[in-house]
mmCIF file of C-alpha atoms in Angstrom:
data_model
loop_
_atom_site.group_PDB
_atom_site.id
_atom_site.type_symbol
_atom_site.label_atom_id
_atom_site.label_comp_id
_atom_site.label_asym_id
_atom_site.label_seq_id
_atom_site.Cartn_x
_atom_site.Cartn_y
_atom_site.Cartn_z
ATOM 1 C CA UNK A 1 148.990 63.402 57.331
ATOM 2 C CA UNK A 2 148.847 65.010 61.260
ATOM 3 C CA UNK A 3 151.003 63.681 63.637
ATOM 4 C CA UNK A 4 150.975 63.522 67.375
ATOM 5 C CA UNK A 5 152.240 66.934 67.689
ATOM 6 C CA UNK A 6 150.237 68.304 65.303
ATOM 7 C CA UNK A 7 151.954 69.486 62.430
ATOM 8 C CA UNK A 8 151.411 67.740 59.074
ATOM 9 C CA UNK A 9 153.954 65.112 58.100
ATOM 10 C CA UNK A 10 155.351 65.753 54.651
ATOM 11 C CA UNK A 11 155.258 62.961 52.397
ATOM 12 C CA UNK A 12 157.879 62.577 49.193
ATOM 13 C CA UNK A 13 156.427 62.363 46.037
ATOM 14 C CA UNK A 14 156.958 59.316 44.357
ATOM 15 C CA UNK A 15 159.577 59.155 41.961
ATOM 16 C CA UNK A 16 158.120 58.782 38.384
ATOM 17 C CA UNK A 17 160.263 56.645 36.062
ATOM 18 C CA UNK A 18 162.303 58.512 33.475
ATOM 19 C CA UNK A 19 162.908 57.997 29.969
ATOM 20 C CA UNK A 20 166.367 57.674 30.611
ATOM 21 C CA UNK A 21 166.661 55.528 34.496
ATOM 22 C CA UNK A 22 164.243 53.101 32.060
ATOM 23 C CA UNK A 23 167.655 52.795 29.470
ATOM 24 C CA UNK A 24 169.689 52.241 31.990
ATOM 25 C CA UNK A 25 168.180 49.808 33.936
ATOM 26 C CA UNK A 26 167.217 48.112 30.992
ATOM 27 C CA UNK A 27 171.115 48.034 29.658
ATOM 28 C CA UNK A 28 172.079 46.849 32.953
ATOM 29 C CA UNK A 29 169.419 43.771 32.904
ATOM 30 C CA UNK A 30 170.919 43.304 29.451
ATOM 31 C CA UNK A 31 174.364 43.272 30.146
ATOM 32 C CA UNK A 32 173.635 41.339 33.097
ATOM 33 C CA UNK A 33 172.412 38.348 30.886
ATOM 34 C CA UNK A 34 175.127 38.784 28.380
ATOM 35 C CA UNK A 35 177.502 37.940 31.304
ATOM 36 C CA UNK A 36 175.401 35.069 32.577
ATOM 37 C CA UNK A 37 175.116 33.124 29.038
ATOM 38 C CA UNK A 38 178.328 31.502 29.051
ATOM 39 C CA UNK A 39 177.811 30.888 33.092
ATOM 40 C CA UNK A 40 174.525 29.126 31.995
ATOM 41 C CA UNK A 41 176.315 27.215 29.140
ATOM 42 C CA UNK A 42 179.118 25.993 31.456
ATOM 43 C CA UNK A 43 177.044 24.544 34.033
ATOM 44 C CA UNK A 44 174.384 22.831 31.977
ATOM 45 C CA UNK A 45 176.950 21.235 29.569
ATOM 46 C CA UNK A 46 179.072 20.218 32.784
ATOM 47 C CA UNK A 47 176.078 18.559 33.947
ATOM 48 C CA UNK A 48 175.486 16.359 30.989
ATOM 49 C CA UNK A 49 177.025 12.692 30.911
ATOM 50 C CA UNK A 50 180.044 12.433 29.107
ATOM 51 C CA UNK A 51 178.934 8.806 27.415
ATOM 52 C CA UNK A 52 175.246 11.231 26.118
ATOM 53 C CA UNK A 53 177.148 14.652 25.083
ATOM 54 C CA UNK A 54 176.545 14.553 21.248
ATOM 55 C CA UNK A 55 178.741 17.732 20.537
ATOM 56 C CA UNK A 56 176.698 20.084 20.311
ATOM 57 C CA UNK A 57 176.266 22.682 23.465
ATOM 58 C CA UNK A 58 173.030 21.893 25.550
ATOM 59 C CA UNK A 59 170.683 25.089 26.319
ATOM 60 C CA UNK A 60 168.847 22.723 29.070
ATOM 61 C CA UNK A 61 169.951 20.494 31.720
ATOM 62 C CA UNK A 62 169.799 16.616 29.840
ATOM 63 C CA UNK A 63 170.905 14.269 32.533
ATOM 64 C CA UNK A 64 173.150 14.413 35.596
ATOM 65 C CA UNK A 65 176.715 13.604 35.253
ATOM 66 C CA UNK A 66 178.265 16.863 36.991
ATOM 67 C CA UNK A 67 179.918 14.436 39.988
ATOM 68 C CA UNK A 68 181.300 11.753 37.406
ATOM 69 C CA UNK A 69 182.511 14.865 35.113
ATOM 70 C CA UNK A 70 184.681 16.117 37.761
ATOM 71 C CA UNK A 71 185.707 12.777 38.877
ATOM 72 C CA UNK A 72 186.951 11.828 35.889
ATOM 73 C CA UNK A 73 188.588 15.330 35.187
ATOM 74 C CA UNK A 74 190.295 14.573 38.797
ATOM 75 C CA UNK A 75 191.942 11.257 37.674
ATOM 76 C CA UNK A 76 193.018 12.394 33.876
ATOM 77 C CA UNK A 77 194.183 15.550 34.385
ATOM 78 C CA UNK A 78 196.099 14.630 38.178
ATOM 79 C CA UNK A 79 194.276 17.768 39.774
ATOM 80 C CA UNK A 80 195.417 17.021 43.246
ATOM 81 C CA UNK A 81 199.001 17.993 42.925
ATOM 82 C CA UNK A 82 198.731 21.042 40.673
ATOM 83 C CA UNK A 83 195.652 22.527 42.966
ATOM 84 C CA UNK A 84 197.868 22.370 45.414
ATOM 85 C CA UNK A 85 200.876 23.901 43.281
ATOM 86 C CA UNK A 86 198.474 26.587 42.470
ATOM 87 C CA UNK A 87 197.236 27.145 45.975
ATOM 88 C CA UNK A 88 200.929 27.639 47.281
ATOM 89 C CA UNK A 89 201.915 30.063 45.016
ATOM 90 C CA UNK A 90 198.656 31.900 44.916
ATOM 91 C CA UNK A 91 199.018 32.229 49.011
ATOM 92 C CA UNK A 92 202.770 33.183 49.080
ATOM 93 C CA UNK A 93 203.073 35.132 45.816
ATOM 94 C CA UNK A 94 199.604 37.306 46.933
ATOM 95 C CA UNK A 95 201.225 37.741 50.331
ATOM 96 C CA UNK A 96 204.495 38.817 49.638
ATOM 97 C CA UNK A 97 202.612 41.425 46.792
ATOM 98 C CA UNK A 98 200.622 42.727 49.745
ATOM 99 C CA UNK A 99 203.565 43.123 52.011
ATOM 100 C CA UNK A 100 205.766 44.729 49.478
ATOM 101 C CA UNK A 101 202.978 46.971 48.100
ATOM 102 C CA UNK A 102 201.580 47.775 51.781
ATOM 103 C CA UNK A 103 205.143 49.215 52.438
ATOM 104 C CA UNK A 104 205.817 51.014 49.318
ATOM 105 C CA UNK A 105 202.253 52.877 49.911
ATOM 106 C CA UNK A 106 203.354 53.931 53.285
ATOM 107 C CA UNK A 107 206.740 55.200 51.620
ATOM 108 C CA UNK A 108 205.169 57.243 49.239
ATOM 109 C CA UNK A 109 202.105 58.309 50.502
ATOM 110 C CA UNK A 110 202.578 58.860 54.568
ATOM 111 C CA UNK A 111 205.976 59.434 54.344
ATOM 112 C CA UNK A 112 207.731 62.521 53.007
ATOM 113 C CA UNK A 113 209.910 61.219 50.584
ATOM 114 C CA UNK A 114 210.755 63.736 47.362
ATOM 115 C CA UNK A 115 209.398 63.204 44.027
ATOM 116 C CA UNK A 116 206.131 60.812 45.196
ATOM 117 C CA UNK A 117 204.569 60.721 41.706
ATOM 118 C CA UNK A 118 208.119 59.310 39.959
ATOM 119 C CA UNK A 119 207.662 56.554 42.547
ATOM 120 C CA UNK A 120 204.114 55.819 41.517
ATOM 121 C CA UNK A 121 204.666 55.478 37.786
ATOM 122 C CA UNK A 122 208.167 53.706 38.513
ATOM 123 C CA UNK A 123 206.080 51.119 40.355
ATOM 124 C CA UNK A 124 202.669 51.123 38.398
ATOM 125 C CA UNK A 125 204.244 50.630 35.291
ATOM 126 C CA UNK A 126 204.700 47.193 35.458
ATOM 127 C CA UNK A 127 200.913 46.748 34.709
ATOM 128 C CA UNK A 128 201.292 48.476 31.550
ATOM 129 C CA UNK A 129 202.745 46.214 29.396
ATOM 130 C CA UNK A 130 201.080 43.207 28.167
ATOM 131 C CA UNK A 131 203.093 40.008 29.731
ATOM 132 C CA UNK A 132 203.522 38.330 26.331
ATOM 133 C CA UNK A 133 206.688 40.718 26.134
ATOM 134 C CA UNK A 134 207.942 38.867 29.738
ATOM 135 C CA UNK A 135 208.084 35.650 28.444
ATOM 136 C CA UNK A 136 210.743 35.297 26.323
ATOM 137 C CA UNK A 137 213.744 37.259 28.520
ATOM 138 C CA UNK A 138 212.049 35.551 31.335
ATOM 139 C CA UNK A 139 212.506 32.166 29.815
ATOM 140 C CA UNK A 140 216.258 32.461 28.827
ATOM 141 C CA UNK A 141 217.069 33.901 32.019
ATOM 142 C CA UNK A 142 215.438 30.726 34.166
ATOM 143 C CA UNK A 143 216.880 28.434 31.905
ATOM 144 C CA UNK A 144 220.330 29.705 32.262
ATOM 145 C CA UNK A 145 219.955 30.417 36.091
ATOM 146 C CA UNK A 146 217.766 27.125 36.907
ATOM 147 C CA UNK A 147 215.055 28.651 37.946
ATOM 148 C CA UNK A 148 213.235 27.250 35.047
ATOM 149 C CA UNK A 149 210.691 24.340 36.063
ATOM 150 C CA UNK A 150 210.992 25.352 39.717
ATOM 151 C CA UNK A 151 208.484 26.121 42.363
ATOM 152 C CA UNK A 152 210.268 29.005 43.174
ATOM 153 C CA UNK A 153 210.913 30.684 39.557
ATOM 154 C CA UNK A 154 207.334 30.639 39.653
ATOM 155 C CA UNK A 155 206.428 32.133 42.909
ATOM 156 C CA UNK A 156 208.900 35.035 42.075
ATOM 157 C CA UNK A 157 207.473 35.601 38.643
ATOM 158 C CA UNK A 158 204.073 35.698 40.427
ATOM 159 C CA UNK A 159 204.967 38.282 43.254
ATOM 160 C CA UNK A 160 206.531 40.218 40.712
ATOM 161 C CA UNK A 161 203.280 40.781 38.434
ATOM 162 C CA UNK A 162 201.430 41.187 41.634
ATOM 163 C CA UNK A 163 203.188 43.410 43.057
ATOM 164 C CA UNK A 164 202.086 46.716 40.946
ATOM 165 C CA UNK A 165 198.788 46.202 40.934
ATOM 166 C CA UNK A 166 198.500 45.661 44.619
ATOM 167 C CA UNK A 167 200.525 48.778 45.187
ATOM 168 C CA UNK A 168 197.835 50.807 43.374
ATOM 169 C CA UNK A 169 195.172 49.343 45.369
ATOM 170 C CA UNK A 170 197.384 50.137 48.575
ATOM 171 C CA UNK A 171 198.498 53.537 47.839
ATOM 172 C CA UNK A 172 194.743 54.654 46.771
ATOM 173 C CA UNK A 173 193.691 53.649 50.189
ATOM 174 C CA UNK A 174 196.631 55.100 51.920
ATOM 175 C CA UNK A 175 195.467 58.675 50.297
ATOM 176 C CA UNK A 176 192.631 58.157 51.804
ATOM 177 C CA UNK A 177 193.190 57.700 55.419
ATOM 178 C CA UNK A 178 192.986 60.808 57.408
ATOM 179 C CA UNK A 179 196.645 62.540 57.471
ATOM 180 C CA UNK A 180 195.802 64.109 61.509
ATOM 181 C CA UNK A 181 196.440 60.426 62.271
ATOM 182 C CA UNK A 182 199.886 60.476 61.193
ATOM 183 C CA UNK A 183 200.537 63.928 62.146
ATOM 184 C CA UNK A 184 199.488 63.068 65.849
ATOM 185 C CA UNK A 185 201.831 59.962 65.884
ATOM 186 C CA UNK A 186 204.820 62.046 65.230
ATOM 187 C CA UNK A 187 203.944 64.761 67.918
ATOM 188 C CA UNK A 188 203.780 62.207 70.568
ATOM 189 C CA UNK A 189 207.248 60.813 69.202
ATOM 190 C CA UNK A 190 206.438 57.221 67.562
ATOM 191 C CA UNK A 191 209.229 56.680 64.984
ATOM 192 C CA UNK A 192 207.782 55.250 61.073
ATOM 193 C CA UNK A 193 208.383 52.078 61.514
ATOM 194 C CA UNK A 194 205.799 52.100 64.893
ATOM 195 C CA UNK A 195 203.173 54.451 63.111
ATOM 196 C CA UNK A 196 203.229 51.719 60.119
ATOM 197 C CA UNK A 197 202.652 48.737 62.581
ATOM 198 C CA UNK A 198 200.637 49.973 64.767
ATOM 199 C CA UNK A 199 198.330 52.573 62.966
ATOM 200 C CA UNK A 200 198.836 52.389 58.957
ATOM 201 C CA UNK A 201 198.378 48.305 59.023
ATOM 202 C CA UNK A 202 195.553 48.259 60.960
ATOM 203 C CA UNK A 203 193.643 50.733 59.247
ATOM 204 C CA UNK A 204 194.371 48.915 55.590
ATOM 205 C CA UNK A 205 193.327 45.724 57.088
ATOM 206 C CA UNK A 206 190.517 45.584 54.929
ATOM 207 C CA UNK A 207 192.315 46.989 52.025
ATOM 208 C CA UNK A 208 194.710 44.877 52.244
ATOM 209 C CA UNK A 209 192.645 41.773 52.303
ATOM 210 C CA UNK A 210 190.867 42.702 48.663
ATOM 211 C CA UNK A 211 193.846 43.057 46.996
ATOM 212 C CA UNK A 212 194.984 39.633 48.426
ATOM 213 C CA UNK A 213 191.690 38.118 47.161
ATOM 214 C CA UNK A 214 192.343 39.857 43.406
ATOM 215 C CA UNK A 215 195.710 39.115 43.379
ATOM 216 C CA UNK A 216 194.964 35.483 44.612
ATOM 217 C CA UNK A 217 192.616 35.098 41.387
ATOM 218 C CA UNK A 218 195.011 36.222 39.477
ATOM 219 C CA UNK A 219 197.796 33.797 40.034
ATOM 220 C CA UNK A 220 195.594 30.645 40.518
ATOM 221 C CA UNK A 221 193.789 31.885 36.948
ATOM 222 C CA UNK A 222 197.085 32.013 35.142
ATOM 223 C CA UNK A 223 198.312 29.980 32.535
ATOM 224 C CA UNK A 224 200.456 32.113 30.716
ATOM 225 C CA UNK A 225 203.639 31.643 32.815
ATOM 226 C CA UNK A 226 202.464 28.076 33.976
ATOM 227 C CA UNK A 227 202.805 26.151 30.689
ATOM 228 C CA UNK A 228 205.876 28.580 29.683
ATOM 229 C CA UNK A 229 208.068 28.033 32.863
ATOM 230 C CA UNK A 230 206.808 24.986 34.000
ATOM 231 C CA UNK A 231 207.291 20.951 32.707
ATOM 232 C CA UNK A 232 206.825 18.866 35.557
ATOM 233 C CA UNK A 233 203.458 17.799 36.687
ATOM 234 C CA UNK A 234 204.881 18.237 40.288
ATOM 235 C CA UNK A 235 205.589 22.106 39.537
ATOM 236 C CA UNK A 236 202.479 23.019 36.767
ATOM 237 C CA UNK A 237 200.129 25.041 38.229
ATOM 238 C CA UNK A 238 196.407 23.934 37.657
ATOM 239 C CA UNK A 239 195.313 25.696 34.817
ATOM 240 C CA UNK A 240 198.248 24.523 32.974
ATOM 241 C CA UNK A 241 197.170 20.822 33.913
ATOM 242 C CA UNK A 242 193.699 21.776 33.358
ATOM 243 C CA UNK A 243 194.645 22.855 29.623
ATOM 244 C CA UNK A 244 196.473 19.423 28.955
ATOM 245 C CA UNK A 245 193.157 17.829 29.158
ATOM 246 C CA UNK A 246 191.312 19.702 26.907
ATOM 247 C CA UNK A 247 194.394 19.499 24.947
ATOM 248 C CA UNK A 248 194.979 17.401 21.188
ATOM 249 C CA UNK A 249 195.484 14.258 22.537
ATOM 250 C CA UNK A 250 193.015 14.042 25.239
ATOM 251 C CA UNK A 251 190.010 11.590 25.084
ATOM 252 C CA UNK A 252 187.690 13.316 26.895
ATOM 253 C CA UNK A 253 184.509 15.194 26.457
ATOM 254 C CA UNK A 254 183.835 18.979 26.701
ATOM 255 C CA UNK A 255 181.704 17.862 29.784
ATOM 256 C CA UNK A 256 184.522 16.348 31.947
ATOM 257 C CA UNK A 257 186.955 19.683 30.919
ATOM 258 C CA UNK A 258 183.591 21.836 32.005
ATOM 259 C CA UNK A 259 183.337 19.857 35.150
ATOM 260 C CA UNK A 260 187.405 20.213 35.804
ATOM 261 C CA UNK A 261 186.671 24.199 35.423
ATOM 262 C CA UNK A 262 184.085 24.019 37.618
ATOM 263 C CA UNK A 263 185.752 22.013 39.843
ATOM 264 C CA UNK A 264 189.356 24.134 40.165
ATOM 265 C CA UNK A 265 186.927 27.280 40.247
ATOM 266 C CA UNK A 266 185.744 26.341 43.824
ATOM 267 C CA UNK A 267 188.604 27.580 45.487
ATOM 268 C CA UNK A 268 188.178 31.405 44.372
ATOM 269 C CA UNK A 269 184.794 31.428 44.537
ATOM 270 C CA UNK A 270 185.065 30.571 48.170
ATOM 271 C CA UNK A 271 187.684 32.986 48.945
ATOM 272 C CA UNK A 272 185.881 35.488 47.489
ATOM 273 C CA UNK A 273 182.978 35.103 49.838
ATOM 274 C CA UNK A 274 184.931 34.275 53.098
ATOM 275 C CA UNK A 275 186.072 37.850 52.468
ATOM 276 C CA UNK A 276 183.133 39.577 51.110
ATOM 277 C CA UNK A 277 182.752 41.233 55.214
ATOM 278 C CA UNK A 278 185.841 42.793 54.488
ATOM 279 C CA UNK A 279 184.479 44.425 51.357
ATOM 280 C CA UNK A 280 181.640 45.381 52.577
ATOM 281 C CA UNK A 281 183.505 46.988 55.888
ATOM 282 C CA UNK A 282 185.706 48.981 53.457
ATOM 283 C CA UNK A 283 182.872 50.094 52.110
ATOM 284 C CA UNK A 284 180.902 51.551 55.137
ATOM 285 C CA UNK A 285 184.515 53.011 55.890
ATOM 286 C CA UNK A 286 185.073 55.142 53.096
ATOM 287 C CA UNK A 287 181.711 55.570 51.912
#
């Protein structure tokens, strides 16, 4: 094809289909809807009326009762006060993770401290084990310290599994981030602690704000440590109040504990996209 100037404008071939981009695409559109079958299940039996629910799953939307489902999950389960449990310690347990692991990073990846891999693993390694073998020291200790069935023996037991994870997420970044940065900092005489205010936070910003979203999920998606160090319906976190209503003596449906799932879902799900610029800036960053 000639152009204004007249040399011919080269066109790219098109790009035939292979035997193998057809298997993967086609194992991704499978995988895809193996994830979105129990998304579809949730929200069509959450819509169904708890007085027509038979007990059998629905396949197909049969009514509308979604609104009365979560109203009714509300009232039974007391949602208010444990959503709000949940929401304090997800905020303060995420933020003191992020703070903690945002500083550790800078110690062991900007900074020249000896022996940088030993600090790694020594702080990593709390992901490694499962947290089943946490809960039985952990218990004995709160109840002989009276920590146990307090707001903040949870919110310590929270930072503390949030903590590693976080710090991977940091120090990754921190490797990352060009070193000539640093270096220049130091030649025109700003001491550590400026060059990690000024410089090193900035920079993680965005970093920093997707681990607080995972480690947000995390904590408001427990229930391991909520029905283990918690009694009080004033101290449970949410999905530890959310499990008492599905639990043996409840009297309600599968419909009103879908539409209490649904309903103490919300918060995440809109966290995760207030923050999905920040992904997507990290992104464009790094890529």
């Amino acid at each position: 094809m000639p152009t204004t100037s007249g040399t011919p404008m080269r066109t790219s071939p098109r790009t035939r289909p292979t035997p193998g981009r057809i298997l993967r695409n086609t194992a991704l559109v499978v995988i895809s809807m193996a994830w979105a079958v129990p998304t579809w299940l949730l929200l069509v039996n959450a819509l169904v009326p708890a007085a027509d629910y038979g007990g059998s799953p629905h396949w197909w939307p049969q009514g509308f009762g979604l609104f009365d489902n979560m109203s009714q999950a509300w009232t039974k389960a007391d949602l208010g006060p444990s959503m709000g449990n949940s929401l304090l310690y997800a905020v303060t347990s995420a933020a003191a993770a992020i703070v903690v692991a945002t500083t550790a990073a800078f110690a062991t990846v900007i900074m020249p401290v000896k022996h940088k891999a030993l600090w790694f693993w020594l702080i990593y390694s709390g992901t490694l084990l499962p947290l089943q073998v946490f809960l039985r020291p952990l218990f004995l200790a709160y109840a002989d310290s009276g920590l146990y069935d307090a707001q903040f023996g949870l919110f310590l037991v929270y930072a503390a599994i949030a903590i590693p994870f976080a710090y991977f997420i940091m120090r990754n970044f921190a490797l990352t981030l060009a070193p000539e940065i640093i270096e220049a900092a130091r030649m025109d005489g700003a001491s550590w602690w400026r060059i990690f205010w000024q410089i090193h936070v900035p920079l993680s910003r965005s970093a920093m704000v997707a681990a607080f979203v995972f480690q947000f999920v995390a904590v408001w998606n427990d229930l391991l440590f909520g029905i283990t160090l918690s009694t009080s319906k004033n101290i449970r976190p949410v999905m530890a109040a959310l499990a008492e209503l599905q639990g043996n003596y409840s009297n309600v449906g599968p419909p009103v504990v879908l539409g209490g799932a649904l309903l103490v879902s919300l918060p995440t799900v809109l966290l995760f996209f207030s923050a999905q610029r920040f992904f997507v800036s990290s992104l464009k960053l790094h890529g």
